[in-house]
Amino acid sequence: MKTLAEELRGVVKGEVDETPETLEKFSRDTSLFKIRPKVVVRPADAHDIESLVSFVSEHKESDPSLSITARAAGTDMSGGVLGESIILDTTAHLNRIIEVGEGYGIVEPGVYFRDFDAETQKKGLEMPSYPASRNIAAVGGMVANDAGGEKTLKYGKTSRYVEEIDAVLADGKVHTLRKLAGPEFTAKLGEQSFEGELYRTVAGIVSKNRDVILKAKPDVKKNSSGYALWDIGDPDGKGGSSNGAGGAPWLDLARLFAGSQGTLGIITKIRFGLVKPKRHSSLLVIFLKDFKQLETVVPKVLSFEPDSFESYDNHTFTIALKYFPELAIQMKAGIIELGFQLIPEMLMVLTGGVPRMVLLVEFRSDVQEEALRKANELKAAIEASGEHVRMRIAKDQKASRKFWTIRRESFNLLRKKIRGKRTAPFIDDFVVRPDYLPEFLPKLTAILAEYQNDMTYTIAGHVGDGNLHVLPLIDPKHPRIRKIMSELGHKVYDLVLSYRGSISGEHNDGYIRTPYLEQMFGAEMVRLFREVKKAFDPLGIFNPGKKVGATFADAEKHFDLPA
């Protein structure tokens, strides 16, 4: 009897790998989980993926364990690219930049963002939704998670730039998914085909459950949890979608795919919209002594419509000062040079203590003087408000670099310096409305303080849209670490959901957050998620255990921690 790998070698032209080294590598992403697959397939092209999906569909009844989990760069923090059956590696061959034109780019899912960005920049264009992992992430994963980052406040997340997706669906064929409206949408509904039936089913789900969907929509501007049914269309032309106010009926299944984490099909090609980046920037740095100051500062900053509005906490600031030689290496600067640059911050600590929170407000423009003017005007407006906060303007990108390096690299420094501990991304990506932060943050820090003897953590994030990242460092051998993580996770998400927030703004659900979806959205909405999954994937072959069908017990059994 042939092994699975032997059978697959007769199905695909690409490589089929079952070596222990490969299976070990693909058993992890950057999450807390470890799941060993049976085999890794590197498809040569979209036809290979069609053949693979058809094979799994044909053999699913005789072997229910068969499934396909697509993987790009493997930087996922939720366990979203891990699976027990077939891992499909897109980076080996599905890695072509097909075209960069005027205002658009067409790529395969295994393209690294850094390479795509290098090509778009040659034409004076950019996809601005890149995450912090921009140098190691691939575009397929960015679409699957609906990634965002420091420019999301102004430019939105990846889903805004997905114009069209080619994907192999459950029938084993490539389909092109994009927004269909008016007569084109009506014609699609009338097709007697797999695709026509799919459009009819999804349109029916959205149309019949309009009130449930809009009620369940998180009260935030940024969300990667669940399936974005509130954003994918208005099949009746009645204005029920959050994207429309009535008119021609429409449905956008490419938008549904963005953020679906590979659970609906396998992406083979993506067309992105691109923008022209503004080349010059100035940064207003605001040092807060108390969370209460956010009540005045946050709305004032947002009224000036900055390009980025980021934050980090006192723990992050302290790490930067403590490990500034390593920070200099990250900045590609000399230690003496960085030491001089950090003198103002060191003096501030000596005279006024470590700030409770540091806010970075960036303005970008085609002209340096214009960016600087906006930063100065905001500084004056905050001073005029009567709120006594320390502020500093970094007039250009060179002067801003140390603050951005602290924001982006401090946790990595901490992780490298503390031996015997590992990153534990389980409360790493929640969102509440920014106006709730003055009330929310003291409650959050009080919860975290209960566990300060058990873990080290920093709080940083995108304060402009209320998306915060808490990344604890844990001792995996701690005898109570599983219990601590369970307790802390429930407490933090209970708090987030009490503000009608989201448990994920960018990193998606995966194994770690799927069990919380019913608490976040309610049973009716989760039922709709199941209906969507069944419509696209009736046999359950695409990335099982994510978005629907996973419990806390399922997640815990896959923890890469001692029992």
Coordinates of C-alpha atoms in Angstrom, one line a residue:
M1 CA 0.0 0.0 0.0
K2 CA 1.4 3.4 -1.0
T3 CA 2.1 6.1 1.6
L4 CA 0.3 9.5 1.2
A5 CA 3.6 11.0 -0.1
E6 CA 4.0 8.3 -2.7
E7 CA 0.4 8.9 -3.9
L8 CA 0.9 12.6 -4.1
R9 CA 4.0 12.3 -6.2
G10 CA 1.8 10.8 -8.8
V11 CA -0.6 13.7 -8.6
V12 CA 1.6 16.9 -8.6
K13 CA 4.6 18.0 -10.7
G14 CA 6.1 19.9 -7.7
E15 CA 8.0 18.4 -4.8
V16 CA 6.5 16.2 -2.1
D17 CA 8.6 16.2 1.0
E18 CA 8.2 14.0 4.1
T19 CA 11.7 14.2 5.5
P20 CA 11.9 14.6 9.3
E21 CA 13.7 17.9 9.0
T22 CA 11.0 19.4 6.7
L23 CA 8.1 18.1 8.8
E24 CA 9.8 19.5 12.0
K25 CA 10.2 22.9 10.3
F26 CA 6.6 23.1 9.1
S27 CA 5.2 22.0 12.4
R28 CA 5.7 25.5 13.8
D29 CA 4.9 29.1 12.8
T30 CA 5.5 31.9 15.3
S31 CA 2.7 30.9 17.6
L32 CA 2.5 28.8 20.8
F33 CA 1.6 25.7 18.8
K34 CA 3.4 22.7 17.3
I35 CA 1.5 20.4 14.9
R36 CA 3.4 17.9 12.8
P37 CA 2.0 17.4 9.3
K38 CA 2.1 14.2 7.3
V39 CA 3.7 15.7 4.3
V40 CA 4.7 19.1 2.7
V41 CA 3.8 19.7 -0.9
R42 CA 5.5 22.5 -3.0
P43 CA 3.1 22.9 -6.0
A44 CA 4.7 23.9 -9.3
D45 CA 1.7 25.9 -10.4
A46 CA -2.0 26.4 -10.0
H47 CA -2.7 23.2 -11.9
D48 CA -0.9 21.3 -9.2
I49 CA -3.2 22.8 -6.6
E50 CA -6.2 21.9 -8.7
S51 CA -4.9 18.3 -8.8
L52 CA -4.2 18.2 -5.1
V53 CA -7.7 19.5 -4.2
S54 CA -9.3 17.0 -6.5
F55 CA -7.3 14.2 -4.9
V56 CA -8.2 15.2 -1.4
S57 CA -11.8 15.5 -2.3
E58 CA -11.9 12.1 -3.9
H59 CA -10.2 10.4 -0.9
K60 CA -11.8 12.3 1.9
E61 CA -14.5 9.7 2.6
S62 CA -12.0 6.9 2.9
D63 CA -9.5 9.0 4.9
P64 CA -11.3 11.7 6.9
S65 CA -8.0 13.0 8.2
L66 CA -7.0 14.4 4.8
S67 CA -6.9 18.2 4.6
I68 CA -4.9 21.0 3.0
T69 CA -3.4 23.9 4.9
A70 CA -1.8 26.6 2.7
R71 CA 1.3 28.3 4.0
A72 CA 3.4 31.2 2.8
A73 CA 6.2 32.7 4.9
G74 CA 5.1 31.0 8.2
T75 CA 5.1 34.3 10.2
D76 CA 1.6 33.7 11.5
M77 CA 1.2 34.1 15.3
S78 CA -2.1 32.3 15.7
G79 CA -1.3 28.7 14.5
G80 CA -3.2 29.5 11.3
V81 CA -0.7 27.8 9.0
L82 CA -0.4 24.6 11.0
G83 CA -2.1 21.3 10.1
E84 CA -2.0 17.6 10.7
S85 CA -2.3 16.5 7.1
I86 CA -0.9 18.3 4.0
I87 CA 0.9 21.6 4.2
L88 CA 1.0 23.4 0.9
D89 CA 4.1 25.6 0.7
T90 CA 3.5 28.5 -1.8
T91 CA 6.9 30.2 -1.4
A92 CA 8.9 27.6 -3.3
H93 CA 7.3 28.1 -6.8
L94 CA 4.2 30.3 -6.5
N95 CA 6.4 33.3 -6.0
R96 CA 6.2 35.3 -9.2
I97 CA 5.6 39.1 -9.4
I98 CA 3.6 38.9 -12.6
E99 CA 3.1 42.5 -13.3
V100 CA 3.3 46.0 -11.7
G101 CA 1.2 48.5 -13.7
E102 CA -0.2 51.9 -13.2
G103 CA -1.9 51.7 -9.8
Y104 CA -1.9 47.9 -9.5
G105 CA 0.3 44.8 -9.0
I106 CA -0.4 41.2 -9.8
V107 CA 1.5 38.5 -7.8
E108 CA 1.4 34.9 -6.6
P109 CA 0.8 34.2 -2.9
G110 CA 4.4 33.1 -2.1
V111 CA 5.9 36.4 -3.0
Y112 CA 7.7 38.0 -0.1
F113 CA 6.4 41.5 0.6
R114 CA 9.9 43.0 0.7
D115 CA 10.4 41.8 -3.0
F116 CA 7.0 43.1 -4.1
D117 CA 7.7 46.4 -2.3
A118 CA 11.0 46.8 -4.1
E119 CA 9.3 46.4 -7.5
T120 CA 6.4 48.7 -6.7
Q121 CA 8.8 51.4 -5.3
K122 CA 10.6 51.4 -8.7
K123 CA 7.3 52.8 -10.2
G124 CA 6.7 55.2 -7.3
L125 CA 4.0 53.0 -5.8
E126 CA 3.3 51.1 -2.6
M127 CA 0.9 48.8 -0.9
P128 CA 0.7 50.6 2.5
S129 CA -1.0 47.8 4.6
Y130 CA 2.3 46.0 5.4
P131 CA 2.7 44.5 8.9
A132 CA 5.6 44.9 11.3
S133 CA 7.0 41.7 9.8
R134 CA 7.2 43.3 6.4
N135 CA 10.7 42.0 5.7
I136 CA 9.8 38.3 6.3
A137 CA 6.1 38.1 5.5
A138 CA 4.6 37.0 2.2
V139 CA 1.6 38.5 0.5
G140 CA -0.5 35.4 0.6
G141 CA -0.4 35.4 4.4
M142 CA -1.1 39.2 4.4
V143 CA -4.3 38.5 2.5
A144 CA -5.2 35.4 4.5
N145 CA -5.0 37.4 7.8
D146 CA -6.1 40.7 6.4
A147 CA -2.9 42.2 7.7
G148 CA -2.4 45.7 8.9
G149 CA 0.3 47.8 10.4
E150 CA 1.5 51.3 11.3
K151 CA -0.1 52.9 8.2
T152 CA -3.5 51.3 8.6
L153 CA -5.0 54.3 10.4
K154 CA -4.8 56.4 7.2
Y155 CA -4.7 53.7 4.5
G156 CA -6.6 50.8 5.8
K157 CA -5.8 47.1 5.9
T158 CA -4.8 44.7 3.2
S159 CA -8.4 43.9 2.3
R160 CA -8.8 47.5 1.0
Y161 CA -6.2 46.7 -1.7
V162 CA -7.4 43.3 -2.8
E163 CA -9.1 43.9 -6.1
E164 CA -9.2 40.3 -7.4
I165 CA -8.2 36.8 -6.3
D166 CA -7.7 33.7 -8.2
A167 CA -8.3 30.6 -6.0
V168 CA -8.8 26.9 -6.3
L169 CA -12.2 26.1 -4.7
A170 CA -13.7 22.9 -3.5
D171 CA -14.6 21.7 -7.1
G172 CA -10.9 21.5 -7.8
K173 CA -10.9 24.4 -10.3
V174 CA -9.4 28.0 -10.3
H175 CA -12.1 30.7 -10.0
T176 CA -11.6 34.5 -10.3
L177 CA -13.3 36.3 -7.4
R178 CA -13.9 40.0 -7.4
K179 CA -16.7 42.5 -6.8
L180 CA -19.7 41.9 -9.0
A181 CA -22.5 44.5 -9.2
G182 CA -25.6 45.2 -11.1
P183 CA -26.3 43.1 -14.2
E184 CA -23.0 41.2 -13.9
F185 CA -24.0 40.1 -10.4
T186 CA -27.5 39.2 -11.5
A187 CA -26.1 37.1 -14.3
K188 CA -23.8 35.3 -12.0
L189 CA -26.7 34.4 -9.7
G190 CA -28.4 32.8 -12.7
E191 CA -25.5 30.6 -13.6
Q192 CA -26.0 26.8 -13.2
S193 CA -22.5 26.1 -12.0
F194 CA -20.5 25.6 -8.9
E195 CA -19.7 29.3 -8.8
G196 CA -23.3 30.3 -9.5
E197 CA -24.5 28.2 -6.6
L198 CA -21.8 29.7 -4.4
Y199 CA -22.9 33.2 -5.1
R200 CA -26.5 32.3 -4.6
T201 CA -25.8 30.7 -1.2
V202 CA -23.6 33.6 0.1
A203 CA -26.0 36.2 -1.2
G204 CA -28.8 34.4 0.6
I205 CA -26.9 34.3 3.9
V206 CA -26.1 38.0 3.7
S207 CA -29.6 39.0 2.6
K208 CA -31.6 36.9 5.0
N209 CA -29.5 37.7 8.0
R210 CA -28.9 41.4 7.5
D211 CA -29.9 42.4 11.1
V212 CA -27.9 39.6 12.8
I213 CA -24.8 40.5 10.7
L214 CA -24.9 44.3 11.4
K215 CA -25.6 43.7 15.1
A216 CA -22.6 41.4 15.4
K217 CA -20.2 43.7 13.7
P218 CA -17.5 44.8 16.2
D219 CA -17.7 48.4 17.2
V220 CA -14.1 49.1 16.0
K221 CA -12.5 50.2 12.7
K222 CA -10.2 47.2 12.6
N223 CA -11.0 43.5 12.8
S224 CA -9.6 40.2 11.5
S225 CA -11.9 37.8 13.5
G226 CA -14.6 35.7 11.9
Y227 CA -15.7 36.2 8.3
A228 CA -16.4 39.8 7.3
L229 CA -20.0 39.3 6.2
W230 CA -20.8 42.9 7.0
D231 CA -18.3 44.1 4.3
I232 CA -18.9 41.8 1.4
G233 CA -22.0 43.1 -0.2
D234 CA -25.5 44.3 -0.5
P235 CA -27.2 41.5 -2.6
D236 CA -30.7 43.2 -2.5
G237 CA -29.4 46.8 -3.2
K238 CA -31.0 48.0 0.0
G239 CA -27.9 49.5 1.7
G240 CA -27.6 46.8 4.3
S241 CA -23.9 46.4 4.1
S242 CA -21.6 48.7 6.0
N243 CA -20.0 49.5 2.7
G244 CA -23.2 50.7 0.9
A245 CA -26.2 53.0 1.1
G246 CA -28.4 51.4 -1.4
G247 CA -28.3 51.1 -5.2
A248 CA -27.2 48.3 -7.5
P249 CA -27.0 44.9 -5.8
W250 CA -23.4 43.6 -5.4
L251 CA -21.3 41.0 -3.8
D252 CA -17.5 40.8 -3.3
L253 CA -16.2 37.3 -2.6
A254 CA -12.6 38.5 -2.9
R255 CA -13.3 40.6 0.2
L256 CA -14.6 37.5 1.9
F257 CA -11.4 35.6 1.1
A258 CA -9.3 38.4 2.7
G259 CA -9.1 37.4 6.3
S260 CA -10.5 33.9 5.8
Q261 CA -7.2 32.4 6.7
G262 CA -7.2 29.8 4.0
T263 CA -10.4 28.1 5.2
L264 CA -12.4 28.7 2.0
G265 CA -9.9 27.7 -0.7
I266 CA -6.3 28.1 -1.9
I267 CA -5.2 31.4 -3.3
T268 CA -3.1 31.2 -6.5
K269 CA -3.0 34.8 -7.7
I270 CA -3.8 38.3 -6.3
R271 CA -4.3 41.6 -7.9
F272 CA -3.6 44.5 -5.5
G273 CA -4.4 48.2 -5.9
L274 CA -1.4 50.4 -5.1
V275 CA -1.0 54.0 -3.9
K276 CA 1.7 56.7 -4.4
P277 CA 3.5 57.0 -1.1
K278 CA 4.4 60.4 0.4
R279 CA 8.2 60.6 0.8
H280 CA 8.7 63.1 3.6
S281 CA 7.6 62.9 7.3
S282 CA 7.8 64.6 10.6
L283 CA 7.0 63.0 14.0
L284 CA 5.5 64.4 17.1
V285 CA 6.5 62.4 20.1
I286 CA 4.2 62.7 23.2
F287 CA 5.3 61.4 26.6
L288 CA 2.3 60.7 28.9
K289 CA 2.7 60.4 32.7
D290 CA -0.8 59.0 33.1
F291 CA -3.4 57.1 31.0
K292 CA -6.0 59.8 31.9
Q293 CA -4.1 62.2 29.6
L294 CA -5.3 60.1 26.7
E295 CA -8.8 61.6 27.2
T296 CA -7.5 65.0 25.9
V297 CA -4.7 63.9 23.7
V298 CA -6.2 61.1 21.6
P299 CA -9.2 63.0 20.1
K300 CA -7.0 66.0 19.5
V301 CA -4.5 64.0 17.6
L302 CA -7.2 62.2 15.6
S303 CA -8.7 65.5 14.6
F304 CA -5.5 66.3 12.7
E305 CA -5.8 63.1 10.7
P306 CA -2.2 61.8 11.0
D307 CA -0.7 59.1 8.7
S308 CA 0.3 57.0 11.7
F309 CA -0.6 57.1 15.4
E310 CA 1.4 54.5 17.4
S311 CA 2.3 53.8 21.0
Y312 CA 4.5 51.9 23.4
D313 CA 4.5 51.6 27.2
N314 CA 6.9 52.3 30.0
H315 CA 8.2 48.7 29.9
T316 CA 9.2 49.2 26.2
F317 CA 10.8 52.6 27.0
T318 CA 12.9 51.1 29.8
I319 CA 14.0 48.2 27.7
A320 CA 15.2 50.6 25.0
L321 CA 17.3 52.6 27.5
K322 CA 18.7 49.4 29.2
Y323 CA 19.8 47.8 26.0
F324 CA 20.7 50.8 23.9
P325 CA 23.9 49.3 22.5
E326 CA 21.8 46.5 20.9
L327 CA 19.3 49.2 19.8
A328 CA 22.2 51.0 18.0
I329 CA 22.9 47.8 16.1
Q330 CA 19.3 47.6 15.0
M331 CA 19.5 51.2 13.8
K332 CA 22.8 50.6 12.1
A333 CA 24.2 53.4 14.2
G334 CA 27.2 53.7 16.4
I335 CA 26.8 53.3 20.2
I336 CA 28.3 56.8 20.8
E337 CA 26.0 58.3 18.2
L338 CA 22.9 56.7 19.7
G339 CA 24.0 57.6 23.2
F340 CA 24.0 61.3 22.2
Q341 CA 20.6 60.8 20.5
L342 CA 19.2 59.4 23.7
I343 CA 20.5 62.1 26.0
P344 CA 17.2 64.0 26.0
E345 CA 15.2 60.9 26.9
M346 CA 17.7 60.0 29.7
L347 CA 17.5 63.5 31.1
M348 CA 13.7 63.4 31.0
V349 CA 13.7 60.1 33.0
L350 CA 16.1 61.7 35.6
T351 CA 13.9 64.8 36.0
G352 CA 10.4 63.4 35.6
G353 CA 10.6 59.6 35.7
V354 CA 9.8 57.0 33.0
P355 CA 6.7 58.0 31.0
R356 CA 3.7 55.8 31.4
M357 CA 3.1 55.8 27.6
V358 CA 4.8 57.2 24.6
L359 CA 2.8 58.2 21.5
L360 CA 4.2 58.6 18.0
V361 CA 2.2 60.8 15.7
E362 CA 3.5 60.9 12.1
F363 CA 2.6 63.3 9.4
R364 CA 3.7 62.5 5.8
S365 CA 3.8 64.8 2.8
D366 CA 5.3 65.3 -0.6
V367 CA 7.1 68.3 0.9
Q368 CA 9.1 68.1 4.1
E369 CA 8.0 71.6 5.3
E370 CA 4.4 70.6 5.1
A371 CA 4.9 67.5 7.2
L372 CA 6.8 69.6 9.8
R373 CA 4.1 72.3 9.8
K374 CA 1.4 69.7 10.7
A375 CA 3.5 68.4 13.5
N376 CA 4.0 71.9 14.9
E377 CA 0.3 72.8 14.7
L378 CA -0.7 69.6 16.6
K379 CA 1.9 70.3 19.3
A380 CA 0.5 73.9 19.7
A381 CA -3.1 72.6 19.8
I382 CA -2.2 70.1 22.6
E383 CA -0.4 72.8 24.5
A384 CA -3.4 75.1 24.1
S385 CA -5.7 72.4 25.5
G386 CA -4.2 72.9 28.9
E387 CA -2.9 69.3 29.2
H388 CA 0.6 69.3 30.5
V389 CA 2.5 66.7 28.6
R390 CA 6.1 66.6 27.4
M391 CA 6.5 66.6 23.6
R392 CA 9.3 66.6 21.1
I393 CA 9.3 67.0 17.3
A394 CA 11.5 64.8 15.2
K395 CA 11.6 67.0 12.1
D396 CA 12.5 64.4 9.5
Q397 CA 12.9 60.6 9.0
K398 CA 16.5 60.6 10.3
A399 CA 15.5 62.3 13.5
S400 CA 12.5 59.9 13.8
R401 CA 14.4 56.7 13.4
K402 CA 15.3 56.1 17.1
F403 CA 11.6 56.3 18.1
W404 CA 10.5 54.0 15.4
T405 CA 13.2 51.5 16.2
I406 CA 12.2 51.5 19.8
R407 CA 8.6 50.8 18.8
R408 CA 9.5 48.0 16.3
E409 CA 12.5 46.3 17.9
S410 CA 12.3 46.6 21.7
F411 CA 10.4 43.4 22.3
N412 CA 12.7 41.5 20.1
L413 CA 15.6 42.8 22.2
L414 CA 13.9 41.7 25.3
R415 CA 13.2 38.2 23.9
K416 CA 16.9 37.8 22.9
K417 CA 18.2 39.0 26.3
I418 CA 16.1 36.9 28.6
R419 CA 17.2 33.3 28.4
G420 CA 14.9 30.4 29.1
K421 CA 11.7 32.3 28.1
R422 CA 9.7 32.4 24.9
T423 CA 7.2 34.6 23.3
A424 CA 3.6 33.7 24.1
P425 CA 1.2 35.3 21.6
F426 CA -2.2 34.6 23.1
I427 CA -3.5 38.2 24.0
D428 CA -1.5 39.8 21.2
D429 CA -4.0 41.6 19.0
F430 CA -7.1 43.0 20.6
V431 CA -9.0 46.2 19.7
V432 CA -11.2 48.7 21.4
R433 CA -12.3 52.1 20.2
P434 CA -9.6 54.7 20.9
D435 CA -12.0 56.9 23.0
Y436 CA -12.3 54.0 25.4
L437 CA -8.5 53.7 26.0
P438 CA -8.3 56.1 29.1
E439 CA -10.8 53.8 30.9
F440 CA -9.7 50.5 29.3
L441 CA -6.0 50.7 29.8
P442 CA -5.9 51.0 33.7
K443 CA -8.3 47.9 33.8
L444 CA -6.0 46.0 31.4
T445 CA -2.8 46.8 33.4
A446 CA -4.5 45.8 36.6
I447 CA -5.3 42.4 35.1
L448 CA -1.7 42.0 33.8
A449 CA -0.3 43.1 37.2
E450 CA -1.9 40.0 38.8
Y451 CA 0.6 37.9 36.7
Q452 CA 3.7 40.1 36.8
N453 CA 5.6 37.5 38.8
D454 CA 4.8 34.8 36.1
M455 CA 5.7 36.7 32.9
T456 CA 7.4 39.7 31.4
Y457 CA 5.5 41.8 28.9
T458 CA 5.3 45.0 26.9
I459 CA 2.3 46.8 25.6
A460 CA 2.6 48.5 22.2
G461 CA 0.4 49.0 19.2
H462 CA -1.7 51.2 17.0
V463 CA -3.3 53.6 19.5
G464 CA -5.0 55.6 16.7
D465 CA -7.4 52.7 16.0
G466 CA -7.2 51.2 19.5
N467 CA -5.3 48.0 18.4
L468 CA -2.9 46.9 21.2
H469 CA -0.3 44.1 21.2
V470 CA 0.5 42.5 24.5
L471 CA 3.3 39.9 24.0
P472 CA 4.3 38.2 27.2
L473 CA 7.5 36.3 27.7
I474 CA 6.9 33.1 29.6
D475 CA 8.9 30.3 31.1
P476 CA 7.5 27.2 29.2
K477 CA 8.6 25.0 32.1
H478 CA 6.5 27.0 34.7
P479 CA 4.3 24.4 36.4
R480 CA 1.2 26.6 36.2
I481 CA 1.8 28.2 32.8
R482 CA -1.2 26.6 31.0
K483 CA -3.5 27.6 33.8
I484 CA -2.1 31.1 33.9
M485 CA -2.5 31.6 30.1
S486 CA -6.1 30.3 30.3
E487 CA -7.0 32.5 33.2
L488 CA -5.3 35.6 31.7
G489 CA -6.7 35.1 28.2
H490 CA -10.3 34.8 29.5
K491 CA -9.9 37.9 31.7
V492 CA -8.4 40.1 28.9
Y493 CA -11.0 39.0 26.3
D494 CA -13.8 39.4 28.7
L495 CA -12.6 43.0 29.2
V496 CA -12.2 43.6 25.5
L497 CA -15.6 42.3 24.6
S498 CA -17.3 44.3 27.4
Y499 CA -16.3 47.3 25.3
R500 CA -17.7 45.6 22.1
G501 CA -14.1 45.4 20.8
S502 CA -12.4 42.7 18.7
I503 CA -10.1 39.9 19.9
S504 CA -8.0 40.4 16.7
G505 CA -7.3 43.5 14.7
E506 CA -4.6 42.0 12.4
H507 CA -3.3 38.6 13.5
N508 CA -6.5 36.6 12.9
D509 CA -8.1 33.7 14.8
G510 CA -6.2 30.5 14.1
Y511 CA -6.2 27.9 16.8
I512 CA -5.6 30.5 19.6
R513 CA -8.8 32.7 19.1
T514 CA -11.3 30.5 17.2
P515 CA -12.7 29.2 20.5
Y516 CA -13.6 32.7 21.5
L517 CA -15.6 33.6 18.4
E518 CA -19.0 32.6 19.9
Q519 CA -18.4 34.8 22.9
M520 CA -17.4 37.7 20.6
F521 CA -20.1 37.4 17.9
G522 CA -22.9 35.3 19.5
A523 CA -24.3 31.9 18.5
E524 CA -26.3 33.2 15.6
M525 CA -23.4 34.8 13.9
V526 CA -21.2 31.7 14.4
R527 CA -23.9 29.7 12.8
L528 CA -23.6 31.9 9.7
F529 CA -19.8 31.4 9.8
R530 CA -20.5 27.7 9.6
E531 CA -22.8 28.1 6.7
V532 CA -20.2 30.1 4.8
K533 CA -17.6 27.5 5.5
K534 CA -19.9 24.7 4.3
A535 CA -20.8 26.6 1.1
F536 CA -17.2 26.9 0.1
D537 CA -15.8 23.8 1.7
P538 CA -18.6 21.1 2.1
L539 CA -16.1 18.3 2.8
G540 CA -14.0 20.3 5.3
I541 CA -10.7 20.0 3.4
F542 CA -9.4 23.6 3.7
N543 CA -7.4 24.4 6.9
P544 CA -9.7 22.8 9.5
G545 CA -9.9 24.0 13.0
K546 CA -9.7 27.7 12.1
K547 CA -12.7 30.1 12.1
V548 CA -15.1 27.3 12.9
G549 CA -15.1 24.0 14.7
A550 CA -12.3 24.4 17.3
T551 CA -12.6 24.3 21.1
F552 CA -10.3 25.4 23.9
A553 CA -9.4 21.8 24.4
D554 CA -8.4 21.5 20.7
A555 CA -6.1 24.5 21.1
E556 CA -4.6 23.4 24.4
K557 CA -3.7 19.9 23.1
H558 CA -1.5 21.5 20.4
F559 CA 0.5 23.9 22.8
D560 CA 4.2 23.5 22.4
L561 CA 4.6 23.4 26.1
P562 CA 5.4 20.7 28.6
A563 CA 2.3 18.8 29.7

